[in-house]
PDB file of C-alpha atoms in Angstrom:
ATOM      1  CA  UNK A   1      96.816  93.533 125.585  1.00  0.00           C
ATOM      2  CA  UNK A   2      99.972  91.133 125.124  1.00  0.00           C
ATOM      3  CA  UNK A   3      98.952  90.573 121.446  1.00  0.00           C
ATOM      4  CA  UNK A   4      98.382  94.281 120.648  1.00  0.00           C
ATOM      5  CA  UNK A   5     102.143  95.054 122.426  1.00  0.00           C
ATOM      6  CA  UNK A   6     103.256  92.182 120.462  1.00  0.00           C
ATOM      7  CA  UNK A   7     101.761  93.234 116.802  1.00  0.00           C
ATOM      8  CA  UNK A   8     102.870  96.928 117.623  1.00  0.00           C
ATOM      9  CA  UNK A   9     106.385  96.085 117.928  1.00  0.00           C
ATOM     10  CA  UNK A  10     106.429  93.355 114.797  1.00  0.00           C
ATOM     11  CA  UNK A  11     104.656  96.076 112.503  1.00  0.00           C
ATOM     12  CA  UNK A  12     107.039  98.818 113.659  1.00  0.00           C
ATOM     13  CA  UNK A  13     110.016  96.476 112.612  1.00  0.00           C
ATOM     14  CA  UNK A  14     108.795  93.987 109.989  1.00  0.00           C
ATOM     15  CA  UNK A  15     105.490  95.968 108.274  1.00  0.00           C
ATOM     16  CA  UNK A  16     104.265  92.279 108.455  1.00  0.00           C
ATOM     17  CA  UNK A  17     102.628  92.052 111.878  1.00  0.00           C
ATOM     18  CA  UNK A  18      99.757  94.131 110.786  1.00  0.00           C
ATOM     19  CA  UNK A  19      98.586  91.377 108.369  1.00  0.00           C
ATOM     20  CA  UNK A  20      99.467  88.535 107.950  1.00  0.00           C
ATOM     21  CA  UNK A  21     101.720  87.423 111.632  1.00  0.00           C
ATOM     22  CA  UNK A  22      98.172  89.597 112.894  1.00  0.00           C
ATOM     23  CA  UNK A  23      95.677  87.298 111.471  1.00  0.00           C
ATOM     24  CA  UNK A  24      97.376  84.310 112.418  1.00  0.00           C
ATOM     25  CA  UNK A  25      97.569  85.592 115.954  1.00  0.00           C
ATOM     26  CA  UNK A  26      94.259  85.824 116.433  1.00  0.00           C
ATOM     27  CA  UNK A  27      93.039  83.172 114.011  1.00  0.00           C
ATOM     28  CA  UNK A  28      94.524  80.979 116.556  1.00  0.00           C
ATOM     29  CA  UNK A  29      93.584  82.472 119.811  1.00  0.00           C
ATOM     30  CA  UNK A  30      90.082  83.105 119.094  1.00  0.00           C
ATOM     31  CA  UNK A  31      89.387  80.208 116.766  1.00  0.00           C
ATOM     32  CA  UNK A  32      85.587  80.199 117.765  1.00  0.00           C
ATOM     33  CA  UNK A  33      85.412  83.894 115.767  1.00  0.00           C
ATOM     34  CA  UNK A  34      84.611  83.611 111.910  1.00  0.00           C
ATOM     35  CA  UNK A  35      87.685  84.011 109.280  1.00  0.00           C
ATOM     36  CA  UNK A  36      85.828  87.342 107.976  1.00  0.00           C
ATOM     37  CA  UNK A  37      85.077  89.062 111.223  1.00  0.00           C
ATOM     38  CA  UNK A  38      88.952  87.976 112.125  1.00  0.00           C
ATOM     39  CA  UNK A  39      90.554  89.633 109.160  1.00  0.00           C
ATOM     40  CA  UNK A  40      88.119  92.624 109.587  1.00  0.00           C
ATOM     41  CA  UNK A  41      89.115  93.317 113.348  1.00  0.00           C
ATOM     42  CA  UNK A  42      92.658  93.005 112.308  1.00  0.00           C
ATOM     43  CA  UNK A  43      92.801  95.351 109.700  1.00  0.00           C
ATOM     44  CA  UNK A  44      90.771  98.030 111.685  1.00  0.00           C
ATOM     45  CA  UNK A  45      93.169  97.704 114.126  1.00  0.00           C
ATOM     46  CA  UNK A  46      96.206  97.931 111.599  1.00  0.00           C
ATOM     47  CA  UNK A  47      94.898 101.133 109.911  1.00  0.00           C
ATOM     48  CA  UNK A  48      95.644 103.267 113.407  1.00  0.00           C
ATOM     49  CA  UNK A  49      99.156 100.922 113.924  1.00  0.00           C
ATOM     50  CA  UNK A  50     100.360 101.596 110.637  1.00  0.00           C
ATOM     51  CA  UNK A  51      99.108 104.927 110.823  1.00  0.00           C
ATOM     52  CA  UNK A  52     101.385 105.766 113.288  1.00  0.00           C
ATOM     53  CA  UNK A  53     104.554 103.664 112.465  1.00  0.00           C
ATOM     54  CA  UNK A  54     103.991 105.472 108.879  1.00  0.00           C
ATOM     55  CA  UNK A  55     104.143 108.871 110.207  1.00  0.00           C
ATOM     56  CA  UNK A  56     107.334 107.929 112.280  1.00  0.00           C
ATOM     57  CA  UNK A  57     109.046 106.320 109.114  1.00  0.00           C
ATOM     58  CA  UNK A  58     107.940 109.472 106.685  1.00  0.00           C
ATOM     59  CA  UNK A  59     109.689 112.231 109.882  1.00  0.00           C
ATOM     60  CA  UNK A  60     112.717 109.891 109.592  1.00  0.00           C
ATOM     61  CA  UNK A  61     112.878 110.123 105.927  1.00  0.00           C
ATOM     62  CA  UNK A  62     112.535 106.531 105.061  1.00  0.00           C
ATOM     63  CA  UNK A  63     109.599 106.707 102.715  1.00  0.00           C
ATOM     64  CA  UNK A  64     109.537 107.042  98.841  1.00  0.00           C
ATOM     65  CA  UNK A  65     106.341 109.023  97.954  1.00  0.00           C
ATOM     66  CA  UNK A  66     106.253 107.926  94.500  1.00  0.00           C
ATOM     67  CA  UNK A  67     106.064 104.419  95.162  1.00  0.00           C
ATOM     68  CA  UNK A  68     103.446 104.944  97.967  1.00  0.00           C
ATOM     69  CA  UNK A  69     101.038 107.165  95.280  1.00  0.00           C
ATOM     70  CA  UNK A  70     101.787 104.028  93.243  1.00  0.00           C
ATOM     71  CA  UNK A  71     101.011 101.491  95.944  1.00  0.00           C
ATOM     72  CA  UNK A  72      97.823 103.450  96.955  1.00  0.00           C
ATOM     73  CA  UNK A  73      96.445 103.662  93.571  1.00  0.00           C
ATOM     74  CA  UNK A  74      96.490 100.217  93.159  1.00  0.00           C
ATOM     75  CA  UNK A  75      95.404  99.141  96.749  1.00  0.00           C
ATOM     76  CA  UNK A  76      92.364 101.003  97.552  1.00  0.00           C
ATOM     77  CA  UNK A  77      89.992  99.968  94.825  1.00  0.00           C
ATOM     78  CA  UNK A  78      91.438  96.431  95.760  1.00  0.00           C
ATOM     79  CA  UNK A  79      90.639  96.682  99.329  1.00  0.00           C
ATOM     80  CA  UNK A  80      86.602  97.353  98.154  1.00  0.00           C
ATOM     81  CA  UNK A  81      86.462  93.807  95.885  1.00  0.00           C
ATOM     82  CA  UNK A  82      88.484  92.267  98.482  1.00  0.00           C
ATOM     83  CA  UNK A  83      86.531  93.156 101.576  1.00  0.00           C
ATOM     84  CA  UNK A  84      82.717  91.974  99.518  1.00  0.00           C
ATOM     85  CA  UNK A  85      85.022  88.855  98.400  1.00  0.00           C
ATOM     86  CA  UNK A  86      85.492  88.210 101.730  1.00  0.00           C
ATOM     87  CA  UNK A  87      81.966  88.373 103.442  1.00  0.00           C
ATOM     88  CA  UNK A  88      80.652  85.700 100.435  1.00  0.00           C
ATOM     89  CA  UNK A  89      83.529  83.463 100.596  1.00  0.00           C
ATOM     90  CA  UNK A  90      82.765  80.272 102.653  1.00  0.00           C
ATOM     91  CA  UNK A  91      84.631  80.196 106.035  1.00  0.00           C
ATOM     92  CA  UNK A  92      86.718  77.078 104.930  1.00  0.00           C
ATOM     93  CA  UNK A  93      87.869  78.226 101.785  1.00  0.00           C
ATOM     94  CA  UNK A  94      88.639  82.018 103.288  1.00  0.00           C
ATOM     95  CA  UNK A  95      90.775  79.834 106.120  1.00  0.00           C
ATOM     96  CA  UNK A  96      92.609  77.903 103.029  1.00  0.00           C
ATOM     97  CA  UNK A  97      93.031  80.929 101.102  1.00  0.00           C
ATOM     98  CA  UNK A  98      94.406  82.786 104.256  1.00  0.00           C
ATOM     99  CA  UNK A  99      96.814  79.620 104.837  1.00  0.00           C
ATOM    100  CA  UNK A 100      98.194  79.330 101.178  1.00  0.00           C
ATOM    101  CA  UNK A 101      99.110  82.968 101.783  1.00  0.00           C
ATOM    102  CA  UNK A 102     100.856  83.079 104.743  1.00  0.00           C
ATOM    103  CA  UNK A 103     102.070  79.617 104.028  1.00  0.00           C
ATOM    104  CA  UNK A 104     103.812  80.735 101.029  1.00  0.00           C
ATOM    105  CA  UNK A 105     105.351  84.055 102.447  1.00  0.00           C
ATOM    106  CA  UNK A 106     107.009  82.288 105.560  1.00  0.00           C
ATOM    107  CA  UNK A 107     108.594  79.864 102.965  1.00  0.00           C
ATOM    108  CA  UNK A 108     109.541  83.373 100.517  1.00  0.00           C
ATOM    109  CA  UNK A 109     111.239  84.894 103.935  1.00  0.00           C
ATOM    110  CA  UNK A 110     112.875  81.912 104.752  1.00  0.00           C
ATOM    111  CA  UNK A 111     114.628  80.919 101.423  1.00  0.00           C
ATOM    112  CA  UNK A 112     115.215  84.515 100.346  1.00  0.00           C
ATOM    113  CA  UNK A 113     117.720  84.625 103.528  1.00  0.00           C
ATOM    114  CA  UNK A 114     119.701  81.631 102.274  1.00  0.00           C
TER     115      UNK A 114
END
């Protein structure tokens, strides 16, 4: 319940919790879970959490529709290859990949602030 209060607030502020500060959450409290089943949990629960946030960003006028359309078109036939990529991908290389990623992004954030 602590790490669902916890992503709630970091999605509602940062639109990163949902992903990528999600996954590593819970990559590293329930290690003993497979990468695949991981990343599938969190983004089941980030589709409701996002849901939400989304509807309380569009009332407050703080979402450009055109971008989104363009954002959506793009993402959803991604999310199909990505989620068979990720159920044939060995575990090790899904935890690398996974790594790289957020890896890189924390060292983005952290030099783009400079």
């Amino acid at each position: 319940m602590v790490v669902g209060a916890l992503l709630g607030v970091c999605v509602t502020l940062s639109s990163v919790g949902a992903g990528a500060f999600g996954a590593a959450i819970l990559l590293t409290i329930y290690s003993q879970i497979p990468a695949a089943r991981i990343i599938g949990t969190d983004i089941a629960h980030a589709v409701p959490l996002t849901f939400i946030a989304g509807i309380g960003y569009l009332l407050a006028g703080y979402v450009n529709l055109p971008l989104l359309g363009s954002l959506l078109i793009g993402s959803l036939p991604a999310i199909h290859l990505g989620s068979r990529l990720s159920s044939q991908v060995p575990e090790r290389l899904l935890l690398q990949i996974l790594t790289i990623i957020l890896l890189s992004l924390g060292i983005y954030y952290s030099l783009s602030n400079i």
